[in-house]
């Protein structure tokens, strides 16, 4: 059996530490079933989205469009339901339409990126603007209410989003850990040229990754529109930041080839707990960025320092010097 | 013809094509006054683009420029509102704040080894939150926009007729930026760090120092941008520059700066900034809904990026053929 190192345990320890700090600071309001349910509820969208976007991260790509795509797919879902006259059949059609939009968006990203060999950063930055524009055109810049049928509104009520997050994370974990496709993803992300030489179709894997990212974003969009019971163009914008932060806090390297689904979900939890804790301490949301930024710098910086060979050798030297000093004394 | 010269002509060609496109569609586009307006609109992203180009050449990125602008502006607004410190000193303090932001970015990226994207995303949140914390509030505690209308400050938003001071600053900073990039050791180091950091380190370049200085230049440029923006608006809010960080990046990429690092120049960014401003201006002149503007802007950026990738691959092939020819 593999020996557990401090590094493997650092994430659970941080999570437990977060729990303890928040419990001590807000004993009456934090550690209640209702509040913890709320945390999971608000984390679920990030969790679902990062379960798919992790494929893109592992390839060393990035998807900046997921925020506004989340809005566009939500708008699609709501508009379809309204067109069907708020019937359960309409809900199924709406979900299908939203998922199709997500998949098509991912396909377009993948095709552009692989065919023309352009940076994912720029392509998804441009499509981010396009999706926002499309949502605004579709909704005519209005908020579309959708408070029925129950089949739709129940998607956003506990425990459905949490179950969806768990399922998405499990499937994603299984695919990445246990299947050949998953190994290909890590291989391409680690070294795409070597992967290509060993017969992996980098193009296919890349397109697939962006489609999966689009698919989970669509699920996120459906959940979000159900939670808010409305379709709105600006729904979900800025989510790309939270998803990227969640991934990076969870140990995903944006250079590709490194990261796991449990890590990413852990990152999403940290983001959610942070938000919840700051809300409980009635810190205005405009100031959350300060704490979030410091946590990211601390978490990622700590990770990076552990990998930095110079720092490690400096640390080793210091330890040696200290040991030598002790033995001399 | 050298590749870089050719790339400059292509950027210019794209800009001319865009202008022809809009002048056919709208009569009010191709007028001298409108052209000068475009240069003014391009100035602030272009000025910040100088610093951002340095960072991108080292294969980094800076997402915190919009938030840096807001913080600089809000510090100055506080000084303006609550103290009697004269305007020139207030401006100097603003620049100092920008430089401090740059130092922080540089330390986070070069000393703590955070990936540039995530590091500057974190500092973006920090700077923005600090802006809200120090934001000037009215009696009810709600954040209000702050007027900064002193005549000796508002003059920054003016110019000689339609030749605005900010446009002049844009041209001057571009020229200085280009000279530093091409004719100083620091400029060469930027390329070396971006193209091959290991080789740069082996040849004795202090990578961390080079990267930190690049981020300091961004902070300085962002402060200059904030000063001119607030001078023109004669006010500031905590929301200043929200989402602005992508404009300088888009300007430099359209101008041919490679996000992979090691390639590009300030003149490209200059043209790219004007291209983006012309695009914005032209789409506005068509009097379309903002939603359509978003779609068109996104589509044009994708087209430019695809074209750029195609051009680079053709150039690479040519270079390889030339090398093969020499060997034979």
PDB file of C-alpha atoms in Angstrom, chain A residues 174-318:
ATOM      1  CA  UNK A 174     -14.528   6.939 -13.139  1.00  0.00           C
ATOM      2  CA  UNK A 175     -13.790   7.998 -16.721  1.00  0.00           C
ATOM      3  CA  UNK A 176     -10.539   9.717 -15.785  1.00  0.00           C
ATOM      4  CA  UNK A 177      -9.270   7.011 -13.427  1.00  0.00           C
ATOM      5  CA  UNK A 178     -10.521   3.741 -14.831  1.00  0.00           C
ATOM      6  CA  UNK A 179     -10.923   4.065 -18.576  1.00  0.00           C
ATOM      7  CA  UNK A 180      -8.545   4.271 -21.491  1.00  0.00           C
ATOM      8  CA  UNK A 181     -10.015   7.629 -22.485  1.00  0.00           C
ATOM      9  CA  UNK A 182      -9.066   9.019 -19.098  1.00  0.00           C
ATOM     10  CA  UNK A 183      -5.495   7.838 -19.462  1.00  0.00           C
ATOM     11  CA  UNK A 184      -5.373   9.431 -22.925  1.00  0.00           C
ATOM     12  CA  UNK A 185      -6.528  12.737 -21.440  1.00  0.00           C
ATOM     13  CA  UNK A 186      -3.688  12.707 -18.904  1.00  0.00           C
ATOM     14  CA  UNK A 187      -1.245  11.607 -21.609  1.00  0.00           C
ATOM     15  CA  UNK A 188      -2.199  14.405 -23.993  1.00  0.00           C
ATOM     16  CA  UNK A 189      -2.104  16.942 -21.182  1.00  0.00           C
ATOM     17  CA  UNK A 190       1.302  15.759 -20.019  1.00  0.00           C
ATOM     18  CA  UNK A 191       2.912  15.753 -23.440  1.00  0.00           C
ATOM     19  CA  UNK A 192       0.740  16.038 -26.530  1.00  0.00           C
ATOM     20  CA  UNK A 193       3.537  15.275 -28.976  1.00  0.00           C
ATOM     21  CA  UNK A 194       4.486  12.071 -27.215  1.00  0.00           C
ATOM     22  CA  UNK A 195       0.797  11.148 -27.027  1.00  0.00           C
ATOM     23  CA  UNK A 196       0.359  11.760 -30.749  1.00  0.00           C
ATOM     24  CA  UNK A 197       3.395   9.623 -31.566  1.00  0.00           C
ATOM     25  CA  UNK A 198       2.045   6.779 -29.447  1.00  0.00           C
ATOM     26  CA  UNK A 199      -1.091   6.781 -31.564  1.00  0.00           C
ATOM     27  CA  UNK A 200      -3.554   8.839 -29.523  1.00  0.00           C
ATOM     28  CA  UNK A 201      -5.747  11.117 -31.592  1.00  0.00           C
ATOM     29  CA  UNK A 202      -5.053  14.416 -29.850  1.00  0.00           C
ATOM     30  CA  UNK A 203      -7.692  16.111 -31.967  1.00  0.00           C
ATOM     31  CA  UNK A 204     -10.432  13.697 -30.957  1.00  0.00           C
ATOM     32  CA  UNK A 205      -9.546  13.881 -27.275  1.00  0.00           C
ATOM     33  CA  UNK A 206      -9.456  17.679 -27.363  1.00  0.00           C
ATOM     34  CA  UNK A 207     -12.835  17.990 -29.071  1.00  0.00           C
ATOM     35  CA  UNK A 208     -14.295  15.477 -26.630  1.00  0.00           C
ATOM     36  CA  UNK A 209     -12.940  17.418 -23.649  1.00  0.00           C
ATOM     37  CA  UNK A 210     -14.517  20.682 -24.765  1.00  0.00           C
ATOM     38  CA  UNK A 211     -17.815  18.903 -25.479  1.00  0.00           C
ATOM     39  CA  UNK A 212     -17.832  17.396 -21.987  1.00  0.00           C
ATOM     40  CA  UNK A 213     -17.114  20.847 -20.583  1.00  0.00           C
ATOM     41  CA  UNK A 214     -20.025  22.259 -22.589  1.00  0.00           C
ATOM     42  CA  UNK A 215     -22.279  19.414 -21.450  1.00  0.00           C
ATOM     43  CA  UNK A 216     -21.666  19.881 -17.724  1.00  0.00           C
ATOM     44  CA  UNK A 217     -21.944  23.641 -18.169  1.00  0.00           C
ATOM     45  CA  UNK A 218     -25.391  23.038 -19.646  1.00  0.00           C
ATOM     46  CA  UNK A 219     -26.328  20.943 -16.608  1.00  0.00           C
ATOM     47  CA  UNK A 220     -25.087  23.819 -14.459  1.00  0.00           C
ATOM     48  CA  UNK A 221     -27.185  26.217 -16.523  1.00  0.00           C
ATOM     49  CA  UNK A 222     -30.304  24.086 -16.083  1.00  0.00           C
ATOM     50  CA  UNK A 223     -29.775  23.842 -12.315  1.00  0.00           C
ATOM     51  CA  UNK A 224     -29.128  27.567 -12.034  1.00  0.00           C
ATOM     52  CA  UNK A 225     -32.209  28.520 -14.036  1.00  0.00           C
ATOM     53  CA  UNK A 226     -34.278  26.157 -11.888  1.00  0.00           C
ATOM     54  CA  UNK A 227     -32.807  27.559  -8.659  1.00  0.00           C
ATOM     55  CA  UNK A 228     -33.568  31.121  -9.707  1.00  0.00           C
ATOM     56  CA  UNK A 229     -36.757  30.046 -11.542  1.00  0.00           C
ATOM     57  CA  UNK A 230     -35.873  32.343 -14.394  1.00  0.00           C
ATOM     58  CA  UNK A 231     -33.874  32.641 -17.570  1.00  0.00           C
ATOM     59  CA  UNK A 232     -31.610  35.662 -17.678  1.00  0.00           C
ATOM     60  CA  UNK A 233     -28.695  36.529 -19.955  1.00  0.00           C
ATOM     61  CA  UNK A 234     -26.398  37.536 -17.114  1.00  0.00           C
ATOM     62  CA  UNK A 235     -27.124  34.377 -15.066  1.00  0.00           C
ATOM     63  CA  UNK A 236     -23.887  32.561 -14.439  1.00  0.00           C
ATOM     64  CA  UNK A 237     -21.534  35.214 -15.750  1.00  0.00           C
ATOM     65  CA  UNK A 238     -18.338  35.211 -13.757  1.00  0.00           C
ATOM     66  CA  UNK A 239     -18.788  31.530 -12.874  1.00  0.00           C
ATOM     67  CA  UNK A 240     -15.765  30.675 -14.999  1.00  0.00           C
ATOM     68  CA  UNK A 241     -13.643  32.392 -12.359  1.00  0.00           C
ATOM     69  CA  UNK A 242     -15.084  30.311  -9.521  1.00  0.00           C
ATOM     70  CA  UNK A 243     -14.750  27.095 -11.492  1.00  0.00           C
ATOM     71  CA  UNK A 244     -11.141  27.851 -12.412  1.00  0.00           C
ATOM     72  CA  UNK A 245     -10.393  28.833  -8.809  1.00  0.00           C
ATOM     73  CA  UNK A 246     -12.028  25.651  -7.534  1.00  0.00           C
ATOM     74  CA  UNK A 247      -9.919  23.569  -9.900  1.00  0.00           C
ATOM     75  CA  UNK A 248      -6.680  25.313  -9.057  1.00  0.00           C
ATOM     76  CA  UNK A 249      -7.269  25.228  -5.287  1.00  0.00           C
ATOM     77  CA  UNK A 250      -7.948  21.529  -5.758  1.00  0.00           C
ATOM     78  CA  UNK A 251      -4.519  20.971  -7.246  1.00  0.00           C
ATOM     79  CA  UNK A 252      -5.208  21.158 -10.969  1.00  0.00           C
ATOM     80  CA  UNK A 253      -2.289  22.523 -12.940  1.00  0.00           C
ATOM     81  CA  UNK A 254      -3.428  24.921 -15.655  1.00  0.00           C
ATOM     82  CA  UNK A 255      -0.484  23.652 -17.696  1.00  0.00           C
ATOM     83  CA  UNK A 256      -2.232  20.303 -18.006  1.00  0.00           C
ATOM     84  CA  UNK A 257      -1.670  16.696 -17.035  1.00  0.00           C
ATOM     85  CA  UNK A 258      -2.166  17.172 -13.311  1.00  0.00           C
ATOM     86  CA  UNK A 259      -5.258  17.133 -11.152  1.00  0.00           C
ATOM     87  CA  UNK A 260      -8.043  14.901  -9.940  1.00  0.00           C
ATOM     88  CA  UNK A 261     -11.828  15.092  -9.654  1.00  0.00           C
ATOM     89  CA  UNK A 262     -11.882  14.730  -5.845  1.00  0.00           C
ATOM     90  CA  UNK A 263      -9.372  17.593  -5.698  1.00  0.00           C
ATOM     91  CA  UNK A 264     -11.567  19.773  -7.891  1.00  0.00           C
ATOM     92  CA  UNK A 265     -14.656  19.027  -5.801  1.00  0.00           C
ATOM     93  CA  UNK A 266     -12.607  19.828  -2.715  1.00  0.00           C
ATOM     94  CA  UNK A 267     -11.736  23.178  -4.312  1.00  0.00           C
ATOM     95  CA  UNK A 268     -15.402  23.868  -5.013  1.00  0.00           C
ATOM     96  CA  UNK A 269     -16.210  23.080  -1.363  1.00  0.00           C
ATOM     97  CA  UNK A 270     -13.554  25.515  -0.159  1.00  0.00           C
ATOM     98  CA  UNK A 271     -14.965  28.245  -2.403  1.00  0.00           C
ATOM     99  CA  UNK A 272     -18.475  27.484  -1.107  1.00  0.00           C
ATOM    100  CA  UNK A 273     -17.454  27.343   2.567  1.00  0.00           C
ATOM    101  CA  UNK A 274     -15.545  30.589   2.175  1.00  0.00           C
ATOM    102  CA  UNK A 275     -18.549  32.304   0.658  1.00  0.00           C
ATOM    103  CA  UNK A 276     -20.858  30.884   3.321  1.00  0.00           C
ATOM    104  CA  UNK A 277     -18.558  31.816   6.167  1.00  0.00           C
ATOM    105  CA  UNK A 278     -18.134  35.367   4.931  1.00  0.00           C
ATOM    106  CA  UNK A 279     -21.901  35.680   4.536  1.00  0.00           C
ATOM    107  CA  UNK A 280     -22.469  34.380   8.072  1.00  0.00           C
ATOM    108  CA  UNK A 281     -20.000  36.969   9.335  1.00  0.00           C
ATOM    109  CA  UNK A 282     -21.949  39.529   7.280  1.00  0.00           C
ATOM    110  CA  UNK A 283     -18.980  40.590   5.175  1.00  0.00           C
ATOM    111  CA  UNK A 284     -20.360  42.420   2.125  1.00  0.00           C
ATOM    112  CA  UNK A 285     -20.051  40.344  -1.042  1.00  0.00           C
ATOM    113  CA  UNK A 286     -18.020  43.100  -2.688  1.00  0.00           C
ATOM    114  CA  UNK A 287     -15.246  42.334  -0.218  1.00  0.00           C
ATOM    115  CA  UNK A 288     -15.204  38.548  -0.604  1.00  0.00           C
ATOM    116  CA  UNK A 289     -12.594  38.879  -3.327  1.00  0.00           C
ATOM    117  CA  UNK A 290     -10.012  39.935  -0.762  1.00  0.00           C
ATOM    118  CA  UNK A 291     -10.333  36.777   1.326  1.00  0.00           C
ATOM    119  CA  UNK A 292     -10.757  34.549  -1.721  1.00  0.00           C
ATOM    120  CA  UNK A 293      -7.647  36.044  -3.306  1.00  0.00           C
ATOM    121  CA  UNK A 294      -5.577  35.532  -0.170  1.00  0.00           C
ATOM    122  CA  UNK A 295      -6.778  31.936   0.206  1.00  0.00           C
ATOM    123  CA  UNK A 296      -5.878  31.178  -3.406  1.00  0.00           C
ATOM    124  CA  UNK A 297      -2.450  32.742  -3.067  1.00  0.00           C
ATOM    125  CA  UNK A 298      -1.863  30.796   0.155  1.00  0.00           C
ATOM    126  CA  UNK A 299      -3.188  27.462  -1.139  1.00  0.00           C
ATOM    127  CA  UNK A 300      -1.615  27.536  -4.587  1.00  0.00           C
ATOM    128  CA  UNK A 301       1.537  29.234  -3.414  1.00  0.00           C
ATOM    129  CA  UNK A 302       1.990  26.509  -0.799  1.00  0.00           C
ATOM    130  CA  UNK A 303       1.547  23.865  -3.473  1.00  0.00           C
ATOM    131  CA  UNK A 304       3.960  25.608  -5.815  1.00  0.00           C
ATOM    132  CA  UNK A 305       6.586  26.061  -3.108  1.00  0.00           C
ATOM    133  CA  UNK A 306       6.492  22.349  -2.398  1.00  0.00           C
ATOM    134  CA  UNK A 307       7.321  21.707  -6.024  1.00  0.00           C
ATOM    135  CA  UNK A 308       9.982  24.378  -6.256  1.00  0.00           C
ATOM    136  CA  UNK A 309      13.291  22.525  -6.137  1.00  0.00           C
ATOM    137  CA  UNK A 310      15.284  25.600  -5.124  1.00  0.00           C
ATOM    138  CA  UNK A 311      13.046  26.210  -2.141  1.00  0.00           C
ATOM    139  CA  UNK A 312      13.170  22.541  -1.199  1.00  0.00           C
ATOM    140  CA  UNK A 313      16.931  22.410  -1.301  1.00  0.00           C
ATOM    141  CA  UNK A 314      17.104  25.634   0.725  1.00  0.00           C
ATOM    142  CA  UNK A 315      14.773  24.060   3.273  1.00  0.00           C
ATOM    143  CA  UNK A 316      16.858  20.879   3.386  1.00  0.00           C
ATOM    144  CA  UNK A 317      20.025  22.893   3.891  1.00  0.00           C
ATOM    145  CA  UNK A 318      18.436  24.815   6.731  1.00  0.00           C
TER     146      UNK A 318
END
